[in-house]
Coordinates of C-alpha atoms in Angstrom, one line a residue:
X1 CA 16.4 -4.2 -9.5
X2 CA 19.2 -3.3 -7.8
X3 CA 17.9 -4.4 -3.9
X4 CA 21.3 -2.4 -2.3
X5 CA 20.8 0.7 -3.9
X6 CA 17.0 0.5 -3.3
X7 CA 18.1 -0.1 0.5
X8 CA 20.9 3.1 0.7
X9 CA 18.4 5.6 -1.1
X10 CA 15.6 4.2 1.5
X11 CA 18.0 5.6 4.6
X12 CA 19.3 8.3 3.1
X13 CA 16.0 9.7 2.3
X14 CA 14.3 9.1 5.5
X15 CA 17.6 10.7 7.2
X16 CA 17.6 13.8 5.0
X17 CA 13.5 13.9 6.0
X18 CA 14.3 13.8 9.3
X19 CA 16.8 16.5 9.3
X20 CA 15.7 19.0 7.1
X21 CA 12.4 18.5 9.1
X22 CA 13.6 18.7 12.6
X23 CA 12.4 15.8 13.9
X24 CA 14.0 13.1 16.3
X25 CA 11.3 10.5 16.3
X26 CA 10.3 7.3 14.0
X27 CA 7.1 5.8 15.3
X28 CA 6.0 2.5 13.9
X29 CA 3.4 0.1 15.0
X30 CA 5.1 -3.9 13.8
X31 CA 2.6 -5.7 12.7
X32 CA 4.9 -8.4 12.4
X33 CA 4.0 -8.5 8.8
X34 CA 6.9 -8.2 5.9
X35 CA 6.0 -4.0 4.7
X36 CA 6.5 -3.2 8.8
X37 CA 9.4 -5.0 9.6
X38 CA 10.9 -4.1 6.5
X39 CA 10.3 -0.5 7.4
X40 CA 12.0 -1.3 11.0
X41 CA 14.8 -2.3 9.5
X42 CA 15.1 1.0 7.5
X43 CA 14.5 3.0 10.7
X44 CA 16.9 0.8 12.6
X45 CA 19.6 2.0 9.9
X46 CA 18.6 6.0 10.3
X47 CA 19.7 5.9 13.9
X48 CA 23.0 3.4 13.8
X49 CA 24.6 5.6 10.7
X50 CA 23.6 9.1 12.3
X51 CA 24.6 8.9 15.9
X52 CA 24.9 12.8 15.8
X53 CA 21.8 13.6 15.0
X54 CA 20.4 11.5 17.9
X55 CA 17.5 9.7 16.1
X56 CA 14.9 7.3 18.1
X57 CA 12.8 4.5 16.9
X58 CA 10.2 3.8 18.6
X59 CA 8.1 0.6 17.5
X60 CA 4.8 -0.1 19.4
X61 CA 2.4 -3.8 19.0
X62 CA -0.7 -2.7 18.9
X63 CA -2.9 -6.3 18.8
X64 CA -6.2 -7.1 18.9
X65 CA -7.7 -10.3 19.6
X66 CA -7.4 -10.9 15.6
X67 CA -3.7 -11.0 15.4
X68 CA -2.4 -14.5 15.6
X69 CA 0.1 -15.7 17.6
X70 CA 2.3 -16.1 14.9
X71 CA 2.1 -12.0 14.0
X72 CA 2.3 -11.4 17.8
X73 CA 5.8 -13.3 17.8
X74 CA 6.8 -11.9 14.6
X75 CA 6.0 -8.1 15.8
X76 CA 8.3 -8.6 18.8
X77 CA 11.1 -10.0 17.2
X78 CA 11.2 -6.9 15.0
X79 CA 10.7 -4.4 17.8
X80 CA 13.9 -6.3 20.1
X81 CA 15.8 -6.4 16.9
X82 CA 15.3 -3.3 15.1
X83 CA 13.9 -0.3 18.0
X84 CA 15.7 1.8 20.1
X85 CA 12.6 1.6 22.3
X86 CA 9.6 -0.8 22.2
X87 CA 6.3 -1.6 23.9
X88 CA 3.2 -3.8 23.5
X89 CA -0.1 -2.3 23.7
X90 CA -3.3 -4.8 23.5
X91 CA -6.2 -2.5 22.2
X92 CA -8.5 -5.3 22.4
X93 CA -11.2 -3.5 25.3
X94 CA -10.7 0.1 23.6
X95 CA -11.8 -2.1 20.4
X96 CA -14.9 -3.7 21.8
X97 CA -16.2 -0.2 23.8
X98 CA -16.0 1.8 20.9
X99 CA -17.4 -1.3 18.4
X100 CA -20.5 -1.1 21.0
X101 CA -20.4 2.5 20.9
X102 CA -20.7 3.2 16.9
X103 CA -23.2 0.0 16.7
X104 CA -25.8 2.2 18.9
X105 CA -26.6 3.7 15.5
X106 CA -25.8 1.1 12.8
X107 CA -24.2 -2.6 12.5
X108 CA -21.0 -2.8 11.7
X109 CA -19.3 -5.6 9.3
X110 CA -16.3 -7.0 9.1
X111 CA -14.4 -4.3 6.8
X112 CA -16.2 -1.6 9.2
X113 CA -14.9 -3.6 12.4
X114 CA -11.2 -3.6 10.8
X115 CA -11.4 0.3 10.3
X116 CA -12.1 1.1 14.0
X117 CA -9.1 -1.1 14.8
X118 CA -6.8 0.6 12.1
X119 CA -7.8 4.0 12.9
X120 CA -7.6 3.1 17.1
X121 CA -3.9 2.3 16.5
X122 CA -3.4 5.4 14.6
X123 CA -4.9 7.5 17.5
X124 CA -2.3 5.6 19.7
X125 CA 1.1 6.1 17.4
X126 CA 0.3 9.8 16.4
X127 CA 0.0 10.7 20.2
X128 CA 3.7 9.3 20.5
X129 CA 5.2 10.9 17.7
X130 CA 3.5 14.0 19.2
X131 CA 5.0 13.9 22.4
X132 CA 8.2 12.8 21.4
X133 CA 9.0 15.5 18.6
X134 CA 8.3 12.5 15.9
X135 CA 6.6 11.4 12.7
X136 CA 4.8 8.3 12.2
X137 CA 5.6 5.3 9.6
X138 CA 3.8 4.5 6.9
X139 CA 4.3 1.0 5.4
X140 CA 1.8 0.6 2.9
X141 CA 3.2 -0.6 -0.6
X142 CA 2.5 0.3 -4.3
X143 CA 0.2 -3.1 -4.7
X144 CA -1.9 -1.8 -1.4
X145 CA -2.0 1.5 -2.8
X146 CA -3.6 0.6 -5.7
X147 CA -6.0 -1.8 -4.2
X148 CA -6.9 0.7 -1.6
X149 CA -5.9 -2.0 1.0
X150 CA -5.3 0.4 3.8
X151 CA -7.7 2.7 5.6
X152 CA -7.9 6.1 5.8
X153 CA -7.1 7.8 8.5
X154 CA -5.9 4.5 10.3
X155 CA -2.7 2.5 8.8
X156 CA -1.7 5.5 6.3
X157 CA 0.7 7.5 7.5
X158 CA 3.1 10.6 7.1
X159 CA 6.1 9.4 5.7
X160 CA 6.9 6.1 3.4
X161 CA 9.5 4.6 2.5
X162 CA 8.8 1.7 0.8
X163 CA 5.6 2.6 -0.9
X164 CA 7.4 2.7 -4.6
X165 CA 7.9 -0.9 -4.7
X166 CA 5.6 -3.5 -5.5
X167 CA 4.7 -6.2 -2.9
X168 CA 6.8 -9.0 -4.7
X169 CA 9.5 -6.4 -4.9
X170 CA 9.4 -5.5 -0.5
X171 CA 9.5 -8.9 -0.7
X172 CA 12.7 -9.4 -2.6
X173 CA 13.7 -6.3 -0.6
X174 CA 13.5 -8.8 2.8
X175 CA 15.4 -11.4 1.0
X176 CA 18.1 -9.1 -0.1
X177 CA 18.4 -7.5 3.8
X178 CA 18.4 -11.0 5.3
X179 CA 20.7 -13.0 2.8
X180 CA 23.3 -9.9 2.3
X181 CA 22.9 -7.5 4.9
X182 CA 22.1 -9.5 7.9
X183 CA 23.8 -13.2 6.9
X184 CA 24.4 -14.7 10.3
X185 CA 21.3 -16.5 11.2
X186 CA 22.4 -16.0 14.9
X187 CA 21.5 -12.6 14.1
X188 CA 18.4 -11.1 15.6
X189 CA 17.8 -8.4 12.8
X190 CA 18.4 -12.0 10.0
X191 CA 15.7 -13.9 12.4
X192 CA 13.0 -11.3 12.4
X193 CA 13.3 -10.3 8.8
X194 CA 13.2 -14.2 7.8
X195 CA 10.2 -14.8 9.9
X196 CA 8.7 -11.8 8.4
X197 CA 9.1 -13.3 5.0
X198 CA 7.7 -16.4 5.7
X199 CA 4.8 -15.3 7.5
X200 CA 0.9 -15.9 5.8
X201 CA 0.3 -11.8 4.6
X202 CA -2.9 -10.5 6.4
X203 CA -4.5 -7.2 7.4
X204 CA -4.7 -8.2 11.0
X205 CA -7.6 -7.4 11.6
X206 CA -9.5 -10.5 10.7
X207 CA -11.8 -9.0 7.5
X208 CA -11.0 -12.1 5.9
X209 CA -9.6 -15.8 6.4
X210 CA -6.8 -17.2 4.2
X211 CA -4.6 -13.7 4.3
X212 CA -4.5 -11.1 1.9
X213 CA -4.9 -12.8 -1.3
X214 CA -8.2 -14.1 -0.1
X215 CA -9.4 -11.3 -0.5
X216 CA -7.9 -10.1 -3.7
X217 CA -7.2 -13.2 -6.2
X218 CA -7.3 -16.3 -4.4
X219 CA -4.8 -19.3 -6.0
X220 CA -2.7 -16.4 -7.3
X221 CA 0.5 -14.8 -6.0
X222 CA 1.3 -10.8 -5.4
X223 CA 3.9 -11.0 -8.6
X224 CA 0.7 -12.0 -10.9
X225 CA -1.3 -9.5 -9.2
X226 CA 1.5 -6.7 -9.6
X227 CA 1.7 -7.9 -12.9
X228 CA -2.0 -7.4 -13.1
X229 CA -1.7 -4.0 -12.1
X230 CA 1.3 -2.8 -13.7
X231 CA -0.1 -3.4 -17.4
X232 CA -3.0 -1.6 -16.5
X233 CA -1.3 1.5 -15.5
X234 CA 0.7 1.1 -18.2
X235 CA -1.6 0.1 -21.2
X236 CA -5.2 0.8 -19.9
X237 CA -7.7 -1.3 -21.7
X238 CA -5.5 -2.6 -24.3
X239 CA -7.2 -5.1 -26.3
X240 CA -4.4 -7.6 -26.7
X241 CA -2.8 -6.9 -23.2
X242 CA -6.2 -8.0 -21.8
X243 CA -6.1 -10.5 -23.8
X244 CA -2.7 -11.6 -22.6
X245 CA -3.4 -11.1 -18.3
X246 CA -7.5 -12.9 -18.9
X247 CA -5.4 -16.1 -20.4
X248 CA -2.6 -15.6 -18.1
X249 CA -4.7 -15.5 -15.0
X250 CA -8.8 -15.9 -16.0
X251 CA -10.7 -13.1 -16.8
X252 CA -12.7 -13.3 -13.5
X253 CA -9.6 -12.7 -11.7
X254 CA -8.5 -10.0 -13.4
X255 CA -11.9 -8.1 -13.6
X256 CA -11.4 -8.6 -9.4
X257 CA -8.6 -6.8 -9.3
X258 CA -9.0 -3.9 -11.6
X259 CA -12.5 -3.7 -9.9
X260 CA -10.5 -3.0 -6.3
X261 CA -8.4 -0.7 -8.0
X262 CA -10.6 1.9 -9.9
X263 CA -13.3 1.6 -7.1
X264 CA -10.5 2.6 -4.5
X265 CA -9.2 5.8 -6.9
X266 CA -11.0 8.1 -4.3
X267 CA -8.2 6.5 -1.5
X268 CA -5.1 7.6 -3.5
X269 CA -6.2 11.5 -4.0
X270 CA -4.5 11.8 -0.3
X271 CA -1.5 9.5 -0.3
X272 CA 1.5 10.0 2.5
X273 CA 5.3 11.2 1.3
X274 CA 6.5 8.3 -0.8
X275 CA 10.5 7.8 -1.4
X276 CA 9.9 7.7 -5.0
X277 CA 10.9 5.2 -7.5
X278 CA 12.9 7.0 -10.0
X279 CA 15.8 7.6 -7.3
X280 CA 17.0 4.3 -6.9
X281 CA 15.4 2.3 -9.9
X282 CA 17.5 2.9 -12.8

């Protein structure tokens, strides 16, 4: 794939959104994750190449006592390199009161505890963008999408830029930005993309130890699991493609992830504005 061209469609889309929209406002909650600070880097180039149009980022860290230290530092190296206006937020105490409050009724678990958290931010960035004439950043992928690895009405949001790629691909995406785009290592925008890229992937909101693949194939990587995926969506339950991913990977771990994915098809009926694929990958 070409990585520049996927990078020049990405802000020229978001800008022509923008505009033919009205709006003046990118709002983005950093995770300090790859997908977000990717994102920030995209949003950072919508407001240096259209100083006419008067764009603002705003990024926001929105932590709870689940991020690490490690995401914390992450998040706020993207926000001083990338926004044109940045804050932290700790939501930790709104967290805990309304955990208390929704566990008058019935316990929560860990995937239930995540969701408040998710959905708390989202509360929290749509207010901004409402205020300041804005739209908020989504930053889910096409492996998360099809996993259903995001939760509704929390970290989905209006407008996507990089949810045609596959995660190994927003990863090559990062490498591309850092290496060719941003070479000087003095560079803050080169720092915060590199430290994204070598950061342990989680959902930050501490539904599972060990990071994402924890939860979805542990021992594997997000290419085998796009891989995974991919021939799926491309072959259904081909006899000899099965074949091919159950040796390739195990059958159990396959079976895992096809299990996420058609028990999260409800999730993708209502999916944000994705910059889609067939504009830059040819």
């Amino acid at each position: 794939m070409n990585y520049q061209k996927v990078f020049e469609t990405m802000v020229s889309e978001t800008a022509k959104y923008l505009t033919n929209n009205r709006l003046k406002t990118m709002v983005l909650g950093l995770s300090g994750g790859l997908d977000s600070t990717v994102t920030a880097a995209i949003c950072n180039e919508v407001v240096k190449r259209h100083p006419e149009q008067q764009f603002k980022f705003i990024g926001v860290s929105l932590p709870c006592s689940s991020n690490s230290v490690e995401e914390n530092d992450s998040a706020n190296a993207a926000m001083r390199a990338f926004c044109s206006e940045y804050w932290v937020e700790n939501l930790q105490a709104q967290y805990l009161l309304l955990k208390a409050t929704c566990e008058q009724r019935y316990p929560s678990t860990p995937i239930s505890q995540g969701n408040i958290k998710a959905r708390l931010r989202m509360i929290y960035l749509y207010n901004i963008a409402s205020v300041t004439g804005g739209l908020v950043m989504d930053t889910d992928n096409l492996t998360e999408h099809n996993l259903g690895f995001w939760t509704i009405h929390g970290d989905v949001a209006d407008y996507n830029p990089i949810g045609g790629l596959w995660k190994h691909e927003v990863y090559e995406l990062c490498k591309y930005l850092f290496t060719e785009c941003y070479p000087d290592v003095e560079d803050p925008r080169h720092q915060a993309l590199q430290a994204a890229y070598d950061i342990l992937p989680t959902d930050g909101n501490g539904v599972a130890v060990g990071g994402d693949m924890a939860q979805i194939a542990p021992g594997h990587t997000y290419e085998e699991v796009d891989d995974i995926l991919l021939t799926y969506l491309q072959n259904g339950d081909d006899e000899a493609q099965m074949k091919r991913l159950n040796d390739a990977y195990g059958a159990e771990t396959v079976e895992r992830v096809l299990a996420r994915h058609r028990g999260s098809a409800f999730k993708r009926k209502r999916m944000p504005l994705v910059i889609e694929r067939s504009l830059y990958d040819s």
